PDB file of C-alpha atoms in Angstrom:
ATOM      1  CA  MET A  56      -4.735  28.894  18.123  1.00 60.00           C
ATOM      2  CA  ASN A  57      -8.330  27.160  17.177  1.00 75.00           C
ATOM      3  CA  SER A  58      -9.693  25.431  14.638  1.00 78.00           C
ATOM      4  CA  LEU A  59     -10.686  28.650  12.527  1.00 84.00           C
ATOM      5  CA  ILE A  60      -7.164  28.136  10.674  1.00 88.00           C
ATOM      6  CA  LEU A  61      -7.986  24.881   8.992  1.00 88.00           C
ATOM      7  CA  SER A  62     -10.409  27.122   7.555  1.00 90.00           C
ATOM      8  CA  PHE A  63      -8.467  29.996   6.949  1.00 91.00           C
ATOM      9  CA  PHE A  64      -6.158  27.721   4.674  1.00 92.00           C
ATOM     10  CA  ALA A  65      -8.421  25.487   3.103  1.00 92.00           C
ATOM     11  CA  ALA A  66      -9.729  29.263   1.631  1.00 93.00           C
ATOM     12  CA  LEU A  67      -6.315  30.096   1.117  1.00 94.00           C
ATOM     13  CA  VAL A  68      -5.447  26.633  -0.905  1.00 94.00           C
ATOM     14  CA  TRP A  69      -8.897  27.766  -2.877  1.00 93.00           C
ATOM     15  CA  CYS A  70      -8.603  30.655  -4.122  1.00 93.00           C
ATOM     16  CA  PHE A  71      -4.679  29.793  -4.707  1.00 93.00           C
ATOM     17  CA  HIS A  72      -6.523  26.353  -6.862  1.00 92.00           C
ATOM     18  CA  LEU A  73      -8.772  29.680  -8.779  1.00 90.00           C
ATOM     19  CA  TRP A  74      -5.440  31.443 -10.232  1.00 90.00           C
ATOM     20  CA  VAL A  75      -3.177  27.883 -11.038  1.00 90.00           C
ATOM     21  CA  ASN A  76      -6.732  27.309 -12.672  1.00 85.00           C
ATOM     22  CA  SER A  77      -6.501  30.882 -14.884  1.00 82.00           C
ATOM     23  CA  HIS A  78      -3.253  29.570 -16.362  1.00 81.00           C
ATOM     24  CA  ILE A  79      -4.228  26.095 -17.083  1.00 81.00           C
ATOM     25  CA  LYS A  80      -7.050  27.351 -19.900  1.00 77.00           C
ATOM     26  CA  SER A  81      -3.962  29.649 -20.498  1.00 78.00           C
ATOM     27  CA  GLY A  82      -1.761  26.155 -22.124  1.00 76.00           C
ATOM     28  CA  LYS A  83       0.774  25.415 -19.007  1.00 81.00           C
ATOM     29  CA  MET A  84      -1.474  23.489 -17.973  1.00 84.00           C
ATOM     30  CA  LYS A  85       1.175  20.563 -17.176  1.00 85.00           C
ATOM     31  CA  GLU A  86       3.196  22.829 -15.056  1.00 88.00           C
ATOM     32  CA  GLY A  87      -0.182  24.768 -13.576  1.00 89.00           C
ATOM     33  CA  PHE A  88      -1.044  20.733 -12.456  1.00 90.00           C
ATOM     34  CA  CYS A  89       2.635  20.703 -10.599  1.00 90.00           C
ATOM     35  CA  ALA A  90       1.854  23.678  -8.967  1.00 92.00           C
ATOM     36  CA  LEU A  91      -1.178  22.681  -7.772  1.00 93.00           C
ATOM     37  CA  TRP A  92      -1.170  19.484  -6.019  1.00 93.00           C
ATOM     38  CA  CYS A  93       2.615  20.527  -4.902  1.00 94.00           C
ATOM     39  CA  ILE A  94       0.710  23.499  -2.891  1.00 94.00           C
ATOM     40  CA  ASP A  95      -2.007  20.260  -1.811  1.00 94.00           C
ATOM     41  CA  ALA A  96       1.189  18.641  -0.642  1.00 93.00           C
ATOM     42  CA  VAL A  97       2.330  20.652   1.169  1.00 94.00           C
ATOM     43  CA  PHE A  98      -0.897  21.826   3.034  1.00 94.00           C
ATOM     44  CA  ALA A  99      -1.847  18.303   3.749  1.00 92.00           C
ATOM     45  CA  VAL A 100       2.153  17.775   5.543  1.00 91.00           C
ATOM     46  CA  CYS A 101       1.128  20.787   7.635  1.00 91.00           C
ATOM     47  CA  GLY A 102      -2.827  20.348   8.137  1.00 89.00           C
ATOM     48  CA  THR A 103      -1.614  17.301  10.055  1.00 86.00           C
ATOM     49  CA  ILE A 104       0.753  18.804  11.442  1.00 86.00           C
ATOM     50  CA  ILE A 105      -1.810  21.828  12.873  1.00 86.00           C
ATOM     51  CA  SER A 106      -4.517  19.566  13.784  1.00 83.00           C
ATOM     52  CA  PHE A 107      -2.065  17.984  16.074  1.00 80.00           C
ATOM     53  CA  ALA A 108      -0.920  20.809  17.711  1.00 81.00           C
ATOM     54  CA  ILE A 109      -4.777  21.549  17.709  1.00 81.00           C
ATOM     55  CA  TYR A 110      -6.057  18.240  19.148  1.00 76.00           C
ATOM     56  CA  ARG A 111      -2.953  16.674  20.619  1.00 72.00           C
ATOM     57  CA  TYR A 112      -4.374  13.630  19.343  1.00 68.00           C
ATOM     58  CA  THR A 113      -2.652  10.569  21.950  1.00 66.00           C
ATOM     59  CA  PHE A 114      -0.986   7.974  20.403  1.00 59.00           C
ATOM     60  CA  PHE A 115       1.442   7.210  24.284  1.00 62.00           C
ATOM     61  CA  PRO A 116       2.539   4.215  24.137  1.00 62.00           C
ATOM     62  CA  PHE A 117       3.308   4.480  20.615  1.00 60.00           C
ATOM     63  CA  LEU A 118       4.538   0.564  20.152  1.00 64.00           C
ATOM     64  CA  THR A 119       1.447  -1.016  21.248  1.00 72.00           C
ATOM     65  CA  VAL A 120      -0.326  -3.192  18.579  1.00 74.00           C
ATOM     66  CA  ARG A 121      -2.997  -1.624  17.773  1.00 72.00           C
ATOM     67  CA  ASN A 122      -0.830   1.254  16.761  1.00 71.00           C
ATOM     68  CA  PHE A 123       0.932  -0.642  14.068  1.00 77.00           C
ATOM     69  CA  ILE A 124      -2.132  -2.285  13.289  1.00 82.00           C
ATOM     70  CA  ILE A 125      -2.950   1.404  11.855  1.00 79.00           C
ATOM     71  CA  GLY A 126      -0.406   1.391  11.232  1.00 81.00           C
ATOM     72  CA  GLY A 127       0.362  -1.288   8.482  1.00 85.00           C
ATOM     73  CA  VAL A 128      -3.428  -0.590   7.588  1.00 85.00           C
ATOM     74  CA  TYR A 129      -2.066   2.813   5.879  1.00 86.00           C
ATOM     75  CA  LEU A 130       0.567   1.860   4.355  1.00 85.00           C
ATOM     76  CA  VAL A 131      -1.494  -0.939   2.780  1.00 86.00           C
ATOM     77  CA  LEU A 132      -4.391   1.425   1.707  1.00 85.00           C
ATOM     78  CA  THR A 133      -1.776   3.725   0.373  1.00 85.00           C
ATOM     79  CA  LEU A 134       0.623   0.824  -1.736  1.00 84.00           C
ATOM     80  CA  LEU A 135      -2.284   0.150  -3.150  1.00 83.00           C
ATOM     81  CA  PHE A 136      -3.615   3.405  -4.230  1.00 83.00           C
ATOM     82  CA  PHE A 137       0.100   3.882  -6.046  1.00 80.00           C
ATOM     83  CA  LEU A 138      -0.653   0.110  -8.323  1.00 80.00           C
ATOM     84  CA  LEU A 139      -3.677  -0.158  -8.450  1.00 77.00           C
ATOM     85  CA  ALA A 140      -3.073   4.332 -10.445  1.00 80.00           C
ATOM     86  CA  PRO A 141      -2.897   3.696 -13.937  1.00 77.00           C
ATOM     87  CA  SER A 142       0.409   4.492 -14.000  1.00 76.00           C
ATOM     88  CA  GLY A 143       1.215   2.238 -11.474  1.00 73.00           C
ATOM     89  CA  LEU A 144       4.821   1.401 -10.377  1.00 66.00           C
ATOM     90  CA  SER A 145       6.142   2.853 -12.662  1.00 68.00           C
ATOM     91  CA  LEU A 146       5.725   5.911 -12.121  1.00 68.00           C
ATOM     92  CA  LEU A 147       8.978   5.040  -9.627  1.00 62.00           C
ATOM     93  CA  VAL A 148      10.412   2.679 -12.349  1.00 60.00           C
ATOM     94  CA  LYS A 149      10.758   3.669 -15.132  1.00 57.00           C
ATOM     95  CA  ARG A 150       8.926   0.456 -17.860  1.00 53.00           C
ATOM     96  CA  LYS A 151       7.995   1.142 -21.492  1.00 52.00           C
ATOM     97  CA  ALA A 152       3.588   1.589 -21.691  1.00 51.00           C
ATOM     98  CA  SER A 153       1.992  -0.487 -23.892  1.00 54.00           C
ATOM     99  CA  SER A 154       0.631   2.302 -25.300  1.00 72.00           C
ATOM    100  CA  GLU A 155       1.272   6.204 -24.107  1.00 72.00           C
ATOM    101  CA  GLU A 156      -1.634   7.569 -25.394  1.00 77.00           C
ATOM    102  CA  THR A 157      -4.790   5.230 -23.810  1.00 81.00           C
ATOM    103  CA  LEU A 158      -1.980   5.971 -20.432  1.00 82.00           C
ATOM    104  CA  LEU A 159      -1.635   9.178 -20.968  1.00 82.00           C
ATOM    105  CA  LEU A 160      -6.006   9.347 -20.888  1.00 82.00           C
ATOM    106  CA  ALA A 161      -6.977   7.580 -18.319  1.00 85.00           C
ATOM    107  CA  GLU A 162      -4.286   9.606 -15.591  1.00 86.00           C
ATOM    108  CA  TYR A 163      -5.707  12.369 -16.782  1.00 86.00           C
ATOM    109  CA  SER A 164      -9.333  10.836 -16.470  1.00 87.00           C
ATOM    110  CA  PHE A 165      -7.730   9.742 -12.866  1.00 90.00           C
ATOM    111  CA  ASN A 166      -6.473  13.092 -11.862  1.00 89.00           C
ATOM    112  CA  ASP A 167      -9.729  15.131 -12.921  1.00 89.00           C
ATOM    113  CA  THR A 168     -11.135  12.135 -10.545  1.00 91.00           C
ATOM    114  CA  LEU A 169      -8.907  13.055  -7.425  1.00 92.00           C
ATOM    115  CA  CYS A 170      -9.346  16.889  -7.928  1.00 91.00           C
ATOM    116  CA  LEU A 171     -12.829  15.801  -7.359  1.00 92.00           C
ATOM    117  CA  VAL A 172     -11.925  14.118  -4.062  1.00 92.00           C
ATOM    118  CA  ARG A 173      -9.525  16.720  -2.811  1.00 93.00           C
ATOM    119  CA  ASN A 174     -11.969  20.055  -4.038  1.00 93.00           C
ATOM    120  CA  PHE A 175     -14.682  17.617  -1.362  1.00 93.00           C
ATOM    121  CA  PHE A 176     -11.639  17.338   1.129  1.00 92.00           C
ATOM    122  CA  LEU A 177     -11.024  21.107   0.842  1.00 93.00           C
ATOM    123  CA  ALA A 178     -14.736  21.949   0.948  1.00 93.00           C
ATOM    124  CA  LEU A 179     -15.322  20.202   4.806  1.00 90.00           C
ATOM    125  CA  LEU A 180     -12.056  20.339   6.263  1.00 90.00           C
ATOM    126  CA  PHE A 181     -13.219  25.161   5.780  1.00 92.00           C
ATOM    127  CA  VAL A 182     -16.542  24.152   6.779  1.00 89.00           C
ATOM    128  CA  LEU A 183     -16.664  22.038  10.114  1.00 85.00           C
ATOM    129  CA  PRO A 184     -13.942  23.710  11.868  1.00 84.00           C
ATOM    130  CA  ILE A 185     -16.776  27.587  11.399  1.00 85.00           C
ATOM    131  CA  LEU A 186     -19.834  24.966  11.892  1.00 81.00           C
ATOM    132  CA  PHE A 187     -18.163  24.040  15.978  1.00 77.00           C
ATOM    133  CA  ALA A 188     -17.424  27.889  16.272  1.00 76.00           C
ATOM    134  CA  LEU A 189     -20.950  28.496  15.649  1.00 77.00           C
ATOM    135  CA  MET A 190     -22.080  25.497  18.095  1.00 72.00           C
ATOM    136  CA  THR A 191     -20.072  26.753  20.785  1.00 67.00           C
ATOM    137  CA  GLN A 192     -21.135  30.739  20.629  1.00 66.00           C
ATOM    138  CA  GLY A 193     -24.553  30.093  20.175  1.00 58.00           C
ATOM    139  CA  SER A 194     -26.792  29.174  23.203  1.00 51.00           C
ATOM    140  CA  LYS A 195     -29.590  27.127  20.937  1.00 50.00           C
ATOM    141  CA  PHE A 196     -26.900  24.831  19.464  1.00 51.00           C
ATOM    142  CA  LEU A 197     -25.012  23.433  23.304  1.00 51.00           C
ATOM    143  CA  GLU A 198     -27.337  20.717  22.986  1.00 51.00           C
ATOM    144  CA  ILE A 199     -26.191  19.837  20.329  1.00 52.00           C
ATOM    145  CA  SER A 200     -22.759  20.756  20.840  1.00 50.00           C
ATOM    146  CA  ILE A 201     -22.584  19.173  24.244  1.00 49.00           C
ATOM    147  CA  LEU A 202     -23.130  15.932  22.183  1.00 54.00           C
ATOM    148  CA  TRP A 203     -20.707  16.634  19.711  1.00 58.00           C
ATOM    149  CA  GLN A 204     -17.503  16.945  20.510  1.00 62.00           C
ATOM    150  CA  GLU A 205     -14.934  19.488  18.672  1.00 56.00           C
ATOM    151  CA  GLY A 206     -12.235  16.749  19.152  1.00 60.00           C
ATOM    152  CA  ASP A 207     -13.976  14.235  18.033  1.00 64.00           C
ATOM    153  CA  VAL A 208     -16.096  14.833  15.449  1.00 71.00           C
ATOM    154  CA  CYS A 209     -14.199  18.052  13.423  1.00 75.00           C
ATOM    155  CA  GLY A 210     -10.521  16.274  15.325  1.00 76.00           C
ATOM    156  CA  GLY A 211     -10.983  13.146  13.940  1.00 77.00           C
ATOM    157  CA  PHE A 212     -12.075  14.039  10.411  1.00 83.00           C
ATOM    158  CA  CYS A 213      -9.569  16.423  10.109  1.00 84.00           C
ATOM    159  CA  PHE A 214      -6.381  13.656  10.731  1.00 82.00           C
ATOM    160  CA  THR A 215      -8.070  11.473   8.383  1.00 85.00           C
ATOM    161  CA  ALA A 216      -8.978  13.802   6.022  1.00 89.00           C
ATOM    162  CA  PHE A 217      -5.632  15.464   5.693  1.00 90.00           C
ATOM    163  CA  LEU A 218      -3.980  11.466   6.180  1.00 88.00           C
ATOM    164  CA  LEU A 219      -6.234  10.405   2.366  1.00 90.00           C
ATOM    165  CA  LEU A 220      -4.976  14.019   1.092  1.00 92.00           C
ATOM    166  CA  LEU A 221      -1.334  13.484   1.777  1.00 91.00           C
ATOM    167  CA  PRO A 222      -0.639   9.914   0.181  1.00 91.00           C
ATOM    168  CA  ILE A 223      -2.926  11.405  -3.146  1.00 92.00           C
ATOM    169  CA  SER A 224      -0.762  14.873  -3.473  1.00 93.00           C
ATOM    170  CA  LEU A 225       2.557  12.888  -2.794  1.00 91.00           C
ATOM    171  CA  ARG A 226       1.470  10.632  -5.838  1.00 91.00           C
ATOM    172  CA  GLN A 227       0.452  12.565  -8.311  1.00 91.00           C
ATOM    173  CA  THR A 228       2.652  15.626  -7.904  1.00 92.00           C
ATOM    174  CA  PHE A 229       5.144  13.060  -8.033  1.00 89.00           C
ATOM    175  CA  PHE A 230       3.201  12.366 -11.529  1.00 88.00           C
ATOM    176  CA  TRP A 231       3.486  15.825 -12.201  1.00 88.00           C
ATOM    177  CA  LEU A 232       7.378  16.456 -11.679  1.00 88.00           C
ATOM    178  CA  LYS A 233       7.984  14.149 -13.435  1.00 85.00           C
ATOM    179  CA  ASN A 234       5.967  14.685 -16.961  1.00 83.00           C
ATOM    180  CA  LEU A 235       7.420  18.178 -16.521  1.00 83.00           C
ATOM    181  CA  ILE A 236      10.986  16.912 -16.086  1.00 80.00           C
ATOM    182  CA  ALA A 237      10.574  15.087 -19.183  1.00 72.00           C
ATOM    183  CA  SER A 238      10.662  16.625 -23.223  1.00 72.00           C
ATOM    184  CA  PRO A 239       6.918  15.746 -24.262  1.00 72.00           C
ATOM    185  CA  THR A 240       6.530  13.435 -26.510  1.00 75.00           C
ATOM    186  CA  GLU A 241       4.262  13.859 -30.182  1.00 79.00           C
ATOM    187  CA  ILE A 242       1.547  11.926 -28.614  1.00 78.00           C
ATOM    188  CA  GLU A 243       1.652  13.884 -25.333  1.00 78.00           C
ATOM    189  CA  GLU A 244       0.692  17.279 -27.435  1.00 80.00           C
ATOM    190  CA  LYS A 245      -2.133  15.261 -28.498  1.00 80.00           C
ATOM    191  CA  VAL A 246      -3.146  14.182 -25.706  1.00 79.00           C
ATOM    192  CA  LEU A 247      -3.257  16.932 -23.887  1.00 79.00           C
ATOM    193  CA  LYS A 248      -4.469  19.321 -27.067  1.00 79.00           C
ATOM    194  CA  ARG A 249      -7.938  16.973 -26.238  1.00 79.00           C
ATOM    195  CA  TYR A 250      -7.661  17.499 -22.972  1.00 77.00           C
ATOM    196  CA  ARG A 251      -7.489  20.881 -22.934  1.00 76.00           C
ATOM    197  CA  ALA A 252     -10.234  21.678 -25.188  1.00 75.00           C
ATOM    198  CA  GLY A 253     -11.871  19.379 -22.536  1.00 72.00           C
ATOM    199  CA  LEU A 254     -11.566  21.933 -20.107  1.00 70.00           C
ATOM    200  CA  HIS A 255     -12.372  24.728 -21.511  1.00 65.00           C
ATOM    201  CA  TYR A 256     -15.625  22.867 -23.451  1.00 64.00           C
ATOM    202  CA  ARG A 257     -16.867  22.510 -19.739  1.00 63.00           C
ATOM    203  CA  GLN A 258     -16.581  25.432 -18.724  1.00 58.00           C
ATOM    204  CA  LYS A 259     -17.799  27.183 -21.313  1.00 53.00           C
ATOM    205  CA  ASN A 260     -21.404  24.989 -20.360  1.00 50.00           C
ATOM    206  CA  ARG A 261     -21.216  25.780 -16.685  1.00 51.00           C
ATOM    207  CA  VAL A 262     -21.742  29.091 -17.716  1.00 48.00           C
ATOM    208  CA  LEU A 263     -24.287  28.055 -20.069  1.00 48.00           C
TER     209      LEU A 263
END
């Protein structure tokens, strides 16, 4: 197994995004976003396992001060991510929002931002393994490939990318699952209609 399998899976996830986006534009917004983030969460989990198998990260011995600090920092950053999101911990603990419309608009803007972040990581996860595969094959890139070891650069990036994508995908999956289960209110229907119109005009602007 080599790192090109990560490029293959990133391309599959990207194709799935394009297919689901057509359903989102047709009106199935909550279902589409929920499906997207579910697949992204699965991709992040599987990608972490695959990158471990490919690059054989060494964390032995496990019980070291360094590993405890790294794990603690990661957990703190993940908690901060949940707290700083528009819904905060109310996503997990039921709490009455002061303004449902304002909160939903903030959540949809937050979703757009995270989609851009996710797409950036997907693009790099697709490009980097291919780039290093070409560098190892081409003789003129031999000197650069010696300086930039794939296990250090590509392996380190993949590990970091999947660790970042995992809490993002899980948080958004929880949010859209919660909204999918609950019956839509009148305010939510209005916000969804406005958001769908924004997606439609954004697409038309790209075409023009």
